[in-house]
Amino acid sequence: MTRVFSGVKPTGHLTLGNYLGAMRRWAAVDQHRSDALFCVVDLHALTVDHDPARVRRLSRQAASLLLAAGLDPERCTVFVQSHVDEHARLSYVLECVATDGEMRRMIQYKEKAAREQGRGGSVRLSLLTYPVLMAADILAYGTDEVPVGDDQTQHVELARDLAVRFNQRYGHTFVVPRATGPAVAARVMNLQEPTSKMGKSEDTGPGIVYLLDEPDVVRRKVMRAVTDSGRDVVYDREERAGLANLLEILAACTGGDPAELAGGYDSYGALKKDTAEAVVETLRPVRERHKELCADPGYVEGVLEDGARKARAMARPTVDAAYRGIGLLPPAGGSR
């Protein structure tokens, strides 16, 4: 059976982009057709300055929202990354296979490092090396497919490269994964800055729709979305980025095609109103289910405990094989 792995990073409140770009597909498709694992990758949240209590709070919220989005622990494995030691164990081994040049070519590292240097600061070493940890997240489970937004495909390519290199040098150990993603709205853009991704790390801003936003807040944000100075409604991602973003969001919520939807509108206002209502209705069941889960925290904790146990059992044989392959001496008695 195909093995699928993906995760969310608790660096901010999850957004409409997280849902349309990944989480909805995980619930509707991936957990039903594959042996799927979905993880709150909390170790990745430590690569930047952070408040420990906030990371814990956002990790719990992210886990609850994964379940609220429709992930069923009877069908898939839902867990927290730091609860499974094999991620960190394998990460160091893969650091011994990766190169400095590969890390420094990662787009997100280059952008964040340049931004910090411009402020006269510097970034943490973990920001440089975290793509290797991401590769460990994927490779530890013999993952075949990684459903991600298009901004993360470079990291999946790194995981592929490291798997191939390790297999060639130390014997076949890892499955070589591939990235998969939805055809529409794989990358939802900021409503106020339509050339930038709707990122969850930005805690405030009228251009970001959060999964737990109240309906009136969602409507207000969508109605105030930036479009352009034209009047006709056409789908043109290059020249009319703001308009294209609204059409893609509407298409993702309704199952339509962005270009075909454009033909049904003769004003921006009508498009924004329909898009706002489509988003509200799309998020309504997620918000309602999340409220139920918050009233029963013991259930979520139990899911995460069971998920970590299952994930650990799946990852350990592969990680142990990687340790043997690269030349590490097994512990006495075979136990670690």
Short mmCIF file of C-alpha atoms in Angstrom, two decimals:
data_model
loop_
_atom_site.label_atom_id
_atom_site.label_comp_id
_atom_site.label_asym_id
_atom_site.label_seq_id
_atom_site.Cartn_x
_atom_site.Cartn_y
_atom_site.Cartn_z
CA MET A 1 0.00 0.00 0.00
CA THR A 2 1.28 3.49 -0.83
CA ARG A 3 2.83 5.23 2.20
CA VAL A 4 2.07 8.96 2.54
CA PHE A 5 3.64 11.40 5.01
CA SER A 6 3.09 15.11 5.53
CA GLY A 7 2.91 17.60 8.37
CA VAL A 8 2.17 21.09 9.63
CA LYS A 9 4.52 23.38 11.51
CA PRO A 10 3.15 25.08 14.66
CA THR A 11 4.68 28.50 14.03
CA GLY A 12 1.32 30.24 13.72
CA HIS A 13 -2.41 29.66 13.47
CA LEU A 14 -3.33 27.44 10.52
CA THR A 15 -4.77 29.25 7.53
CA LEU A 16 -7.08 28.80 4.59
CA GLY A 17 -3.94 28.17 2.56
CA ASN A 18 -2.97 25.23 4.78
CA TYR A 19 -6.46 23.80 4.42
CA LEU A 20 -7.02 24.21 0.67
CA GLY A 21 -3.41 23.51 -0.21
CA ALA A 22 -2.99 20.35 1.83
CA MET A 23 -5.19 19.40 4.78
CA ARG A 24 -8.44 18.96 2.87
CA ARG A 25 -6.83 16.56 0.45
CA TRP A 26 -5.25 14.62 3.29
CA ALA A 27 -8.71 14.03 4.76
CA ALA A 28 -10.67 13.52 1.54
CA VAL A 29 -8.16 11.48 -0.44
CA ASP A 30 -4.87 10.46 1.11
CA GLN A 31 -6.05 8.79 4.30
CA HIS A 32 -8.46 6.61 2.31
CA ARG A 33 -6.16 5.41 -0.44
CA SER A 34 -2.90 4.94 1.45
CA ASP A 35 -1.07 4.07 4.64
CA ALA A 36 -0.88 7.70 5.76
CA LEU A 37 0.94 9.57 8.52
CA PHE A 38 0.27 13.20 9.41
CA CYS A 39 2.48 14.99 11.88
CA VAL A 40 2.69 18.23 13.85
CA VAL A 41 6.35 19.01 13.15
CA ASP A 42 7.08 20.92 16.32
CA LEU A 43 10.87 20.56 16.13
CA HIS A 44 10.78 22.73 13.01
CA ALA A 45 9.18 25.53 15.03
CA LEU A 46 12.42 25.89 17.02
CA THR A 47 14.45 27.18 14.06
CA VAL A 48 13.40 30.78 14.82
CA ASP A 49 13.00 32.85 17.97
CA HIS A 50 9.92 31.52 19.75
CA ASP A 51 7.93 31.45 22.96
CA PRO A 52 7.98 27.88 24.35
CA ALA A 53 4.47 28.12 25.80
CA ARG A 54 3.14 29.36 22.48
CA VAL A 55 4.75 26.50 20.57
CA ARG A 56 3.07 24.02 22.91
CA ARG A 57 -0.27 25.80 22.56
CA LEU A 58 -0.07 25.95 18.77
CA SER A 59 1.01 22.32 18.60
CA ARG A 60 -2.13 21.26 20.47
CA GLN A 61 -4.25 23.49 18.29
CA ALA A 62 -2.69 22.14 15.09
CA ALA A 63 -3.33 18.56 16.18
CA SER A 64 -6.95 19.40 16.96
CA LEU A 65 -7.40 21.11 13.60
CA LEU A 66 -5.96 18.13 11.73
CA LEU A 67 -8.66 16.01 13.33
CA ALA A 68 -11.29 18.71 12.80
CA ALA A 69 -10.38 18.80 9.11
CA GLY A 70 -11.42 15.17 8.87
CA LEU A 71 -8.38 13.04 9.62
CA ASP A 72 -9.59 9.80 11.20
CA PRO A 73 -7.14 8.09 13.61
CA GLU A 74 -8.77 4.78 12.66
CA ARG A 75 -7.59 5.34 9.07
CA CYS A 76 -4.32 7.23 9.49
CA THR A 77 -1.61 8.01 12.03
CA VAL A 78 -1.69 11.46 13.63
CA PHE A 79 1.16 12.36 15.98
CA VAL A 80 3.64 14.99 17.16
CA GLN A 81 7.17 14.89 15.73
CA SER A 82 9.07 15.35 19.00
CA HIS A 83 7.23 12.37 20.50
CA VAL A 84 9.10 10.04 18.12
CA ASP A 85 12.88 10.04 18.71
CA GLU A 86 13.62 8.46 15.34
CA HIS A 87 13.22 11.83 13.59
CA ALA A 88 16.15 13.37 15.46
CA ARG A 89 18.18 10.14 15.30
CA LEU A 90 17.94 9.97 11.53
CA SER A 91 18.43 13.70 11.00
CA TYR A 92 22.04 13.64 12.19
CA VAL A 93 22.86 10.63 10.02
CA LEU A 94 21.46 12.44 6.99
CA GLU A 95 23.44 15.57 7.89
CA CYS A 96 26.49 13.36 7.38
CA VAL A 97 25.27 12.71 3.83
CA ALA A 98 24.08 16.21 2.88
CA THR A 99 26.39 19.04 1.81
CA ASP A 100 26.74 22.62 2.93
CA GLY A 101 26.04 23.83 -0.60
CA GLU A 102 22.73 21.99 -0.74
CA MET A 103 21.58 23.62 2.46
CA ARG A 104 22.56 27.11 1.43
CA ARG A 105 20.68 26.78 -1.86
CA MET A 106 17.37 26.22 -0.10
CA ILE A 107 15.12 29.12 -1.08
CA GLN A 108 13.55 29.65 2.33
CA TYR A 109 16.94 29.73 4.03
CA LYS A 110 18.31 32.24 1.54
CA GLU A 111 15.30 34.52 1.91
CA LYS A 112 15.20 34.44 5.72
CA ALA A 113 18.97 34.72 6.12
CA ALA A 114 19.09 37.73 3.79
CA ARG A 115 16.23 39.38 5.67
CA GLU A 116 17.96 38.92 9.03
CA GLN A 117 21.32 40.08 7.69
CA GLY A 118 19.60 43.20 6.40
CA ARG A 119 18.47 43.88 9.97
CA GLY A 120 21.98 43.38 11.26
CA GLY A 121 21.19 39.99 12.81
CA SER A 122 21.76 36.33 12.02
CA VAL A 123 19.74 33.13 11.85
CA ARG A 124 19.99 29.97 13.90
CA LEU A 125 22.04 27.07 12.60
CA SER A 126 18.90 24.92 12.74
CA LEU A 127 17.33 27.10 10.04
CA LEU A 128 20.14 26.04 7.72
CA THR A 129 19.89 22.35 8.56
CA TYR A 130 16.15 21.86 9.08
CA PRO A 131 15.59 20.63 5.48
CA VAL A 132 17.63 17.59 6.51
CA LEU A 133 15.31 17.05 9.47
CA MET A 134 12.41 17.34 7.04
CA ALA A 135 14.07 14.69 4.88
CA ALA A 136 14.40 12.49 7.98
CA ASP A 137 10.69 13.01 8.72
CA ILE A 138 9.89 11.64 5.27
CA LEU A 139 12.50 8.91 4.84
CA ALA A 140 12.08 7.33 8.28
CA TYR A 141 8.71 5.92 7.23
CA GLY A 142 9.50 4.55 3.79
CA THR A 143 7.33 7.30 2.35
CA ASP A 144 6.23 7.01 -1.27
CA GLU A 145 4.33 10.31 -1.58
CA VAL A 146 4.55 13.66 0.19
CA PRO A 147 1.45 15.81 -0.42
CA VAL A 148 2.68 19.41 -0.12
CA GLY A 149 2.13 22.88 -1.52
CA ASP A 150 4.40 23.91 -4.36
CA ASP A 151 6.58 26.01 -2.03
CA GLN A 152 7.77 22.82 -0.32
CA THR A 153 8.67 20.75 -3.38
CA GLN A 154 12.34 21.80 -3.14
CA HIS A 155 12.54 20.12 0.25
CA VAL A 156 11.05 16.91 -1.11
CA GLU A 157 13.64 17.00 -3.89
CA LEU A 158 16.35 17.20 -1.22
CA ALA A 159 14.86 14.15 0.50
CA ARG A 160 14.97 12.31 -2.83
CA ASP A 161 18.60 13.29 -3.40
CA LEU A 162 19.66 12.21 0.09
CA ALA A 163 17.83 8.90 -0.22
CA VAL A 164 19.50 8.10 -3.54
CA ARG A 165 22.94 9.14 -2.29
CA PHE A 166 22.63 7.11 0.92
CA ASN A 167 21.39 4.05 -0.96
CA GLN A 168 24.29 4.25 -3.41
CA ARG A 169 26.97 4.69 -0.74
CA TYR A 170 25.72 2.51 2.09
CA GLY A 171 23.27 0.02 0.59
CA HIS A 172 19.60 0.27 -0.22
CA THR A 173 17.84 1.64 2.88
CA PHE A 174 15.35 4.31 1.87
CA VAL A 175 12.36 4.55 -0.43
CA VAL A 176 12.79 7.51 -2.81
CA PRO A 177 9.68 9.71 -2.27
CA ARG A 178 7.88 12.06 -4.63
CA ALA A 179 5.87 15.23 -4.04
CA THR A 180 2.17 15.41 -4.89
CA GLY A 181 -0.30 18.29 -4.67
CA PRO A 182 -3.79 19.45 -5.68
CA ALA A 183 -4.37 20.88 -9.14
CA VAL A 184 -6.09 24.06 -7.92
CA ALA A 185 -5.09 26.42 -5.08
CA ALA A 186 -1.93 24.52 -4.25
CA ARG A 187 -0.60 27.88 -3.10
CA VAL A 188 -3.17 30.31 -1.73
CA MET A 189 -1.81 33.83 -1.73
CA ASN A 190 -2.15 36.68 0.77
CA LEU A 191 -5.33 38.65 0.08
CA GLN A 192 -3.51 41.96 0.55
CA GLU A 193 -0.22 40.93 -1.09
CA PRO A 194 -1.25 38.47 -3.82
CA THR A 195 2.33 37.81 -4.90
CA SER A 196 3.14 36.42 -1.42
CA LYS A 197 1.96 33.17 0.12
CA MET A 198 -0.75 33.24 2.79
CA GLY A 199 1.69 32.22 5.51
CA LYS A 200 0.65 31.24 9.01
CA SER A 201 3.81 32.64 10.63
CA GLU A 202 2.40 36.13 10.22
CA ASP A 203 0.14 36.38 13.23
CA THR A 204 -1.91 39.36 12.14
CA GLY A 205 -2.98 40.95 8.92
CA PRO A 206 -6.11 41.44 6.86
CA GLY A 207 -4.70 39.33 4.05
CA ILE A 208 -4.65 36.06 6.03
CA VAL A 209 -7.75 33.95 6.62
CA TYR A 210 -7.31 31.65 9.61
CA LEU A 211 -9.24 28.43 9.99
CA LEU A 212 -10.71 29.63 13.28
CA ASP A 213 -11.70 33.10 12.07
CA GLU A 214 -15.34 33.95 12.76
CA PRO A 215 -17.53 34.09 9.60
CA ASP A 216 -17.86 37.88 9.69
CA VAL A 217 -14.09 38.23 9.95
CA VAL A 218 -13.65 35.96 6.93
CA ARG A 219 -16.16 37.99 4.92
CA ARG A 220 -14.48 41.26 5.82
CA LYS A 221 -11.03 40.01 4.82
CA VAL A 222 -12.21 38.64 1.48
CA MET A 223 -14.26 41.71 0.62
CA ARG A 224 -11.20 43.89 1.24
CA ALA A 225 -8.91 41.72 -0.89
CA VAL A 226 -6.61 43.55 -3.29
CA THR A 227 -7.47 43.08 -6.96
CA ASP A 228 -6.26 45.64 -9.53
CA SER A 229 -7.33 48.71 -11.44
CA GLY A 230 -9.12 46.84 -14.25
CA ARG A 231 -12.84 46.25 -14.51
CA ASP A 232 -13.25 43.01 -16.39
CA VAL A 233 -13.07 39.72 -14.52
CA VAL A 234 -10.49 37.48 -16.19
CA TYR A 235 -8.20 34.73 -14.94
CA ASP A 236 -4.58 35.79 -15.49
CA ARG A 237 -2.17 34.71 -12.77
CA GLU A 238 0.73 36.75 -14.17
CA GLU A 239 -0.97 40.07 -14.90
CA ARG A 240 -3.95 39.98 -12.50
CA ALA A 241 -2.55 38.19 -9.46
CA GLY A 242 -5.12 39.42 -6.94
CA LEU A 243 -8.06 38.51 -9.13
CA ALA A 244 -6.53 35.14 -9.97
CA ASN A 245 -6.10 34.39 -6.27
CA LEU A 246 -9.79 35.03 -5.57
CA LEU A 247 -10.82 32.88 -8.55
CA GLU A 248 -8.56 30.04 -7.43
CA ILE A 249 -9.90 30.19 -3.88
CA LEU A 250 -13.47 30.15 -5.18
CA ALA A 251 -12.63 27.26 -7.50
CA ALA A 252 -11.03 25.28 -4.69
CA CYS A 253 -14.06 25.83 -2.44
CA THR A 254 -16.69 25.01 -5.08
CA GLY A 255 -14.96 22.49 -7.32
CA GLY A 256 -15.01 24.80 -10.33
CA ASP A 257 -12.37 25.96 -12.80
CA PRO A 258 -10.87 29.45 -12.26
CA ALA A 259 -11.01 30.48 -15.90
CA GLU A 260 -14.57 29.25 -16.35
CA LEU A 261 -15.70 30.92 -13.13
CA ALA A 262 -14.31 34.24 -14.33
CA GLY A 263 -16.76 34.21 -17.21
CA GLY A 264 -19.70 34.27 -14.82
CA TYR A 265 -18.85 37.65 -13.27
CA ASP A 266 -19.01 41.20 -14.52
CA SER A 267 -17.88 42.89 -11.31
CA TYR A 268 -15.26 42.41 -8.62
CA GLY A 269 -17.83 42.93 -5.89
CA ALA A 270 -19.97 39.98 -6.92
CA LEU A 271 -16.89 37.76 -7.16
CA LYS A 272 -15.68 38.79 -3.71
CA LYS A 273 -19.10 38.21 -2.15
CA ASP A 274 -19.40 34.70 -3.61
CA THR A 275 -15.81 33.88 -2.67
CA ALA A 276 -16.37 35.06 0.90
CA GLU A 277 -19.49 32.92 1.30
CA ALA A 278 -17.77 29.91 -0.26
CA VAL A 279 -14.88 30.21 2.19
CA VAL A 280 -17.23 30.60 5.18
CA GLU A 281 -19.15 27.46 4.21
CA THR A 282 -15.99 25.51 3.48
CA LEU A 283 -14.55 26.29 6.91
CA ARG A 284 -17.80 25.96 8.88
CA PRO A 285 -17.56 22.19 9.59
CA VAL A 286 -13.89 22.53 10.56
CA ARG A 287 -14.65 25.24 13.10
CA GLU A 288 -17.60 23.30 14.53
CA ARG A 289 -15.64 20.07 14.89
CA HIS A 290 -12.70 21.93 16.45
CA LYS A 291 -15.02 23.36 19.09
CA GLU A 292 -16.17 19.84 19.95
CA LEU A 293 -12.58 18.59 20.22
CA CYS A 294 -11.59 21.48 22.50
CA ALA A 295 -14.31 20.32 24.87
CA ASP A 296 -12.70 16.87 25.02
CA PRO A 297 -8.90 17.40 25.30
CA GLY A 298 -8.40 13.87 26.61
CA TYR A 299 -9.50 12.47 23.26
CA VAL A 300 -6.90 14.48 21.35
CA GLU A 301 -4.15 13.51 23.80
CA GLY A 302 -5.09 9.85 23.40
CA VAL A 303 -4.95 10.11 19.62
CA LEU A 304 -1.48 11.65 19.78
CA GLU A 305 -0.22 9.04 22.22
CA ASP A 306 -1.47 6.17 20.07
CA GLY A 307 -0.18 7.87 16.94
CA ALA A 308 3.32 8.29 18.37
CA ARG A 309 3.40 4.63 19.36
CA LYS A 310 2.41 3.52 15.87
CA ALA A 311 4.82 5.95 14.19
CA ARG A 312 7.70 4.83 16.38
CA ALA A 313 7.13 1.20 15.47
CA MET A 314 7.09 2.07 11.76
CA ALA A 315 10.18 4.29 11.81
CA ARG A 316 12.54 2.37 14.06
CA PRO A 317 13.44 -0.50 11.67
CA THR A 318 14.40 1.94 8.91
CA VAL A 319 16.40 4.21 11.20
CA ASP A 320 18.18 1.23 12.76
CA ALA A 321 19.04 0.02 9.26
CA ALA A 322 20.45 3.46 8.40
CA TYR A 323 22.62 3.37 11.53
CA ARG A 324 23.99 -0.03 10.58
CA GLY A 325 24.49 0.96 6.98
CA ILE A 326 26.50 4.10 7.71
CA GLY A 327 28.78 2.20 10.08
CA LEU A 328 27.53 2.72 13.63
CA LEU A 329 28.03 -0.07 16.14
CA PRO A 330 24.74 -1.63 17.34
CA PRO A 331 24.10 -1.36 21.09
CA ALA A 332 24.72 -4.45 23.21
CA GLY A 333 21.68 -6.68 23.35
CA GLY A 334 20.16 -5.00 20.33
CA SER A 335 18.25 -2.38 22.37
CA ARG A 336 18.75 1.37 22.27
#
